[in-house]
Amino acid sequence: MLITVINPNTTESMTATIGRAAEAAAGPGTRVRAVTPAMGPVSIESHYDEALAVPGVLAEVTAGEELGTDGYVLACFGDPGLDAARELARGPVVGIAEAAMRTACYLGRGFSVVTTLGRTTGRAADLAEHYGVARFCRGIRACEIPVLELEDPASDARGVITEECRRAVAEDGADAIVLGCAGMAELCAHLSAAVGVPVVDGVAAATRTVETLVALGLRTGDRDEFASPPAKRYTGILAPFGAEC
Amino acid sequence: MLITVINPNTTESMTATIGRAAEAAAGPGTRVRAVTPAMGPVSIESHYDEALAVPGVLAEVTAGEELGTDGYVLACFGDPGLDAARELARGPVVGIAEAAMRTACYLGRGFSVVTTLGRTTGRAADLAEHYGVARFCRGIRACEIPVLELEDPASDARGVITEECRRAVAEDGADAIVLGCAGMAELCAHLSAAVGVPVVDGVAAATRTVETLVALGLRTGDRDEFASPPAKRYTGILAPFGAEC
Amino acid sequence: MLITVINPNTTESMTATIGRAAEAAAGPGTRVRAVTPAMGPVSIESHYDEALAVPGVLAEVTAGEELGTDGYVLACFGDPGLDAARELARGPVVGIAEAAMRTACYLGRGFSVVTTLGRTTGRAADLAEHYGVARFCRGIRACEIPVLELEDPASDARGVITEECRRAVAEDGADAIVLGCAGMAELCAHLSAAVGVPVVDGVAAATRTVETLVALGLRTGDRDEFASPPAKRYTGILAPFGAEC
Amino acid sequence: MLITVINPNTTESMTATIGRAAEAAAGPGTRVRAVTPAMGPVSIESHYDEALAVPGVLAEVTAGEELGTDGYVLACFGDPGLDAARELARGPVVGIAEAAMRTACYLGRGFSVVTTLGRTTGRAADLAEHYGVARFCRGIRACEIPVLELEDPASDARGVITEECRRAVAEDGADAIVLGCAGMAELCAHLSAAVGVPVVDGVAAATRTVETLVALGLRTGDRDEFASPPAKRYTGILAPFGAEC
Amino acid sequence: MLITVINPNTTESMTATIGRAAEAAAGPGTRVRAVTPAMGPVSIESHYDEALAVPGVLAEVTAGEELGTDGYVLACFGDPGLDAARELARGPVVGIAEAAMRTACYLGRGFSVVTTLGRTTGRAADLAEHYGVARFCRGIRACEIPVLELEDPASDARGVITEECRRAVAEDGADAIVLGCAGMAELCAHLSAAVGVPVVDGVAAATRTVETLVALGLRTGDRDEFASPPAKRYTGILAPFGAEC
Amino acid sequence: MLITVINPNTTESMTATIGRAAEAAAGPGTRVRAVTPAMGPVSIESHYDEALAVPGVLAEVTAGEELGTDGYVLACFGDPGLDAARELARGPVVGIAEAAMRTACYLGRGFSVVTTLGRTTGRAADLAEHYGVARFCRGIRACEIPVLELEDPASDARGVITEECRRAVAEDGADAIVLGCAGMAELCAHLSAAVGVPVVDGVAAATRTVETLVALGLRTGDRDEFASPPAKRYTGILAPFGAEC
């Protein structure tokens, strides 16, 4: 089975991190292809970044279809372009926020999200509402660490995030923690050990979820809403996204 | 006051229709500037189109800021790029779905949406939920008319839409109708007369809402979530959206 | 266009304050008529006051209809008599709580209400739920200032309210403030400047909303629920409200 | 124990019907006092009637307090003036819609309301939402019988209502029926036998609920929101409702 | 009327406490039969205990039917086996959590639950959601007192519970308190006096609610879902629960 | 990895069906152990059956722990004993209703459940609400086939279920179907082919979900609510479930 894991930002080192997390999670017989879009922001830290990450994501889905991808992971916690990607792909598409939050629901009565910047917590809250898990979400906590500093050893990201996870358990009464950024994937085992509750990394959760859907022959229902988009002309620099290209 | 009304698709004739509707709604002293993005789909009929309309919308907001725009209308019923536009604009930004649905709430206990294609009703339902008006939305009905045929006299769009509005009143018990596409703006008076209930066109509703917000000195709160997006590098054909251009 | 702004309590000086706020908000071509009911409580600070303000409000709507009123504002944050007024009036009727809370939804992810007495916060919460905005309401905060002291320079109302608005921003993370009493209308500009977030006065918001509805030809849908009430006999001191008078 | 049952309309024959239903429901040792307000509409069939029934209801609560009433029933399905009555009364106050709908929740998974006029179904839906039982309310059905015709043998009210109850069971899958008008109280046994599901009359349910609350020493919590209303001046024909009278 | 009050745990002294509370609440003419199951846990302090209390409860319902029971109270705050008991019983069945929480809704805008162990608060929250009262539930507070220590004078249960009730009023703004364990029934009057808000004991509330339902001729609707369970074979030690025994 | 799949009813042939479905779904390296409880009902078709299936399920979890089970599937669509099983097990426990409904959420905007008997649809609706997926559940449809007839070729179960799935797609607009009974597992591929939308069998979905959780090191959070139940004495035929045995 071929799973294409799309890092919606354009930072290759983060794609590498994400790819390692997906591979570690995948079962035998699954090939993970982690890709970086050819266009878009180097990190996603605002609604603006999130929106402009989508064209690159969709281009990767189109490319992935040509390569015979069986299913996709969208590896940014805002799940950018999820509905559109589902129209394009023959197989299933899963976002890491969706997968992480739904997976956390199996682990107890409530979870807290620990994420990077405070300005992204609104999007996380939106998604919790959208996916029907708001009632189980006990808190959304920001560490105020910019996304690309997660990889910087000088940032003490690990220490700050660990501390925020501890607070989520003590103050929110969270039974589980959801990591709110794909860039935190490699901290997952450390955090779980340090904090004593299950910690869900969305990249791993989404990769396994896609594997499950593909293994069970489940794809997006393609009647009406999620059928292939009607072919039409696009203009300007986005012309290549249209039917005439 | 200068209001920039952005038609998220790239069809000039629809921009003209939208511009006329906005001007007719605007009060004295308001200048309406209806614009067509330089990139994107010629019509919006799928999640894919909706997502790829956003870059063009955001480029128009950036351009509008340079021209001293006081407030923006996003004139597609999916409200594409609304949160991102709010980060960019100094003044208020209002989507036509948001304005139409909130306005309809003042007119009775429940409204129905009458829109173009069945495949877009999922997005309309999402937005009703997102804006907190799902409880007041009694139905979302599709006429199965492609967006660009709204302007084609041969399509009998007017007759089909009138009939669907009548059904919304009779079967859903709707107190008011919300038009689910900017391209229907000029049918509003006809429909209201024919069907006997108030009919809300989002372009008019959003234009007046922006006027109200600007007149009252109300802009998007810019603490944290809706502050200007952090400046950063963008790559590929989207590089012009980044800080270095 | 003639807008009748009804102060549901019977204190003339508050009617004057409300009238000034409505006039300041109204566009050119709109005539504002601020009225004081001939019966009822001098201020509204309990469910009892709220309920007993309604007859006076409805009498003013009946009188306003004879004068050719185009639309009404109910200028008390409990929106007393709103549904009944909608049955009586040909044009639209908007309450200030409804207008302020819906308007605040355009300004960010969440708002807090700052009001007078703690005992009125239950009604505000009820209305937030009723209007579908409870999810966006981050707090309802009381200053414990009786309504009529708002106009008393000795009460330090301005200072106390400013401080409570600051707390709403800092502790609730509110993107905007909604003023919870018509008597606070004239503090709006001061508060917005002092606190740094948009502050919504319901009198201004409702006045502009009524203008919008009238300008767009939108009135309450009058099928069934909001049709004119069936004519019938009333008894006792309320006999003048019946059909035989 | 003395229970004052207030018929919010001013039709004595309906007060008699209500009084009989309350007495039949009350346990031994309870004295039922059914009263007709000295002011207000002869029947309640609109938001206007509902709002203008409230002063008469509140005057009866004030009078009831002087007579040592232990608890009150508000015997109109719109529960008019409930919150205000709770401020005035030392003991509990229960509305018949509230009591009927909560009682029906003990009887199965869902109930339907069968009421008089279609224009009142909006209020019933509002109350179901307000009391938290909307999820259990499977339908609200109108018989289009004016309230005062319920007592007219020529109206065939019994037949029409029986038929609508049958439809509620067959089409809504209701486990129980809630009668949507105090004037239907005497039909309850007949309907239950005819339709084969439990039928809840709010007058009986509320009377027993008040008895329960009084017997258990439970009164409305009177901290803050439901404390006695602040004394103040009222004007015009409502002056008697103020503190100076 | 005969009401069977089932203590779902197997501790006789708690059955006695519960029986006294039920008798004190019952009206004249009601006979209370408090019973202890022949199988199950000595106290209920986990989901495991709750689940395994159910067979004993159901056996008591079956036995109660043979004795001509008119209605049942399930006297554990988790309402164990409620839906199944409703299938078995001809008359109504009411759980103490259900009755206490619904009763508290008549007493003000919001209540808090004060219970024994923190690990049971999840179940209480579930039930509040299930019964539609989550919006009115302001807090669920644990005293960390094991159930059987409630009866131990050395445990200072009374002092600890009183203090937690005080906090519920001060910090949650509760208008009323709901006791979260049948074993607290005898503290009810003391707590209400000490804390100054109404305190609802579920045993008393449920007993009166069953009386009301029986008196009004209301039983569980027995179409489909709550019809008698299909007769069938059971195996192993549960064989006596099957049709062949 | 060892997964214990518990058939909550005591019919061995259904355990065999369930075991085959779980094995077919499981990845390489997973050992599936399908077990039949030693006590309880031969099929689950009522709340009574559901409740009395729980002791057998919990005994199997206790036995499974001794055998080193890594995770559990509860293979009845009512998810009987789920919370209690989570207290007992070191690893994750997943119910088939939970897994099927959450999995269906990845496949489109809404799903319908197709199940056996109408009297079980209430439980399915409860679970949809409990798991936060009620908004995505477009219908719950019963085929009125008793559980054990699913295996009877003479029952035409396949034809009836296929037809009901078709109706769910046509009338509910379902993007996916969820099978409402473990006994339908082997029809899954047939139905999906016949109806043209993805069909989710909960046994397969839950088996893969448990695999995922175990593979990612995720177990139920065991702080407080889901910690091991306090050891205590049990009485009667349930004594073996207590600590002293």
mmCIF file of N, CA, C and O in Angstrom, chain F residues 28 46 65 71 92 114-115 130 156 176 183 202 211-212 224 235 239:
data_model
loop_
_atom_site.group_PDB
_atom_site.id
_atom_site.type_symbol
_atom_site.label_atom_id
_atom_site.label_comp_id
_atom_site.label_asym_id
_atom_site.label_seq_id
_atom_site.Cartn_x
_atom_site.Cartn_y
_atom_site.Cartn_z
ATOM 1 N N PRO F 28 -0.770 -8.301 9.541
ATOM 2 C CA PRO F 28 0.167 -9.384 9.856
ATOM 3 C C PRO F 28 0.753 -9.150 11.247
ATOM 4 O O PRO F 28 0.961 -8.018 11.653
ATOM 5 N N SER F 46 -32.482 -6.183 23.276
ATOM 6 C CA SER F 46 -33.238 -5.309 24.182
ATOM 7 C C SER F 46 -32.232 -4.682 25.146
ATOM 8 O O SER F 46 -31.078 -5.121 25.236
ATOM 9 N N GLU F 65 -6.903 -10.503 30.413
ATOM 10 C CA GLU F 65 -5.737 -9.875 31.039
ATOM 11 C C GLU F 65 -4.726 -10.921 31.477
ATOM 12 O O GLU F 65 -3.517 -10.731 31.334
ATOM 13 N N GLY F 71 -5.207 -5.796 23.548
ATOM 14 C CA GLY F 71 -6.341 -4.890 23.368
ATOM 15 C C GLY F 71 -7.592 -5.696 23.062
ATOM 16 O O GLY F 71 -7.497 -6.855 22.650
ATOM 17 N N PRO F 92 -5.961 -0.939 25.318
ATOM 18 C CA PRO F 92 -7.177 -0.277 24.862
ATOM 19 C C PRO F 92 -8.348 -1.242 24.692
ATOM 20 O O PRO F 92 -8.160 -2.433 24.467
ATOM 21 N N VAL F 114 -27.706 0.918 9.519
ATOM 22 C CA VAL F 114 -28.721 -0.079 9.160
ATOM 23 C C VAL F 114 -28.580 -1.240 10.145
ATOM 24 O O VAL F 114 -27.501 -1.827 10.265
ATOM 25 N N THR F 115 -29.649 -1.510 10.874
ATOM 26 C CA THR F 115 -29.549 -2.467 11.975
ATOM 27 C C THR F 115 -30.662 -3.509 11.917
ATOM 28 O O THR F 115 -31.406 -3.588 10.930
ATOM 29 N N HIS F 130 -23.725 10.073 22.408
ATOM 30 C CA HIS F 130 -22.670 9.910 23.420
ATOM 31 C C HIS F 130 -21.279 10.079 22.805
ATOM 32 O O HIS F 130 -20.374 10.631 23.436
ATOM 33 N N ASP F 156 -33.850 -14.484 4.116
ATOM 34 C CA ASP F 156 -33.632 -13.422 3.139
ATOM 35 C C ASP F 156 -33.053 -12.169 3.776
ATOM 36 O O ASP F 156 -33.335 -11.040 3.360
ATOM 37 N N ALA F 176 -22.130 7.098 3.504
ATOM 38 C CA ALA F 176 -21.608 5.790 3.921
ATOM 39 C C ALA F 176 -22.664 5.109 4.786
ATOM 40 O O ALA F 176 -23.548 5.763 5.326
ATOM 41 N N GLY F 183 -23.354 -9.344 13.650
ATOM 42 C CA GLY F 183 -23.724 -10.498 12.836
ATOM 43 C C GLY F 183 -23.820 -10.192 11.353
ATOM 44 O O GLY F 183 -23.985 -11.096 10.532
ATOM 45 N N GLY F 202 -18.386 -2.782 11.899
ATOM 46 C CA GLY F 202 -17.741 -2.385 13.138
ATOM 47 C C GLY F 202 -16.706 -3.370 13.639
ATOM 48 O O GLY F 202 -15.736 -2.977 14.291
ATOM 49 N N GLU F 211 -5.650 -2.404 16.922
ATOM 50 C CA GLU F 211 -4.274 -2.590 16.407
ATOM 51 C C GLU F 211 -3.513 -1.273 16.390
ATOM 52 O O GLU F 211 -2.349 -1.195 16.769
ATOM 53 N N THR F 212 -4.169 -0.236 15.877
ATOM 54 C CA THR F 212 -3.534 1.085 15.797
ATOM 55 C C THR F 212 -3.139 1.586 17.176
ATOM 56 O O THR F 212 -2.007 2.040 17.399
ATOM 57 N N ASP F 224 -7.481 8.417 37.752
ATOM 58 C CA ASP F 224 -8.785 8.661 38.345
ATOM 59 C C ASP F 224 -9.900 7.796 37.734
ATOM 60 O O ASP F 224 -10.005 6.624 38.069
ATOM 61 N N THR F 235 -21.485 -10.003 46.259
ATOM 62 C CA THR F 235 -22.300 -11.022 46.924
ATOM 63 C C THR F 235 -23.083 -11.850 45.920
ATOM 64 O O THR F 235 -23.178 -11.514 44.735
ATOM 65 N N ALA F 239 -20.560 -13.032 43.347
ATOM 66 C CA ALA F 239 -19.411 -12.993 44.255
ATOM 67 C C ALA F 239 -18.078 -13.190 43.532
ATOM 68 O O ALA F 239 -17.084 -12.541 43.881
#
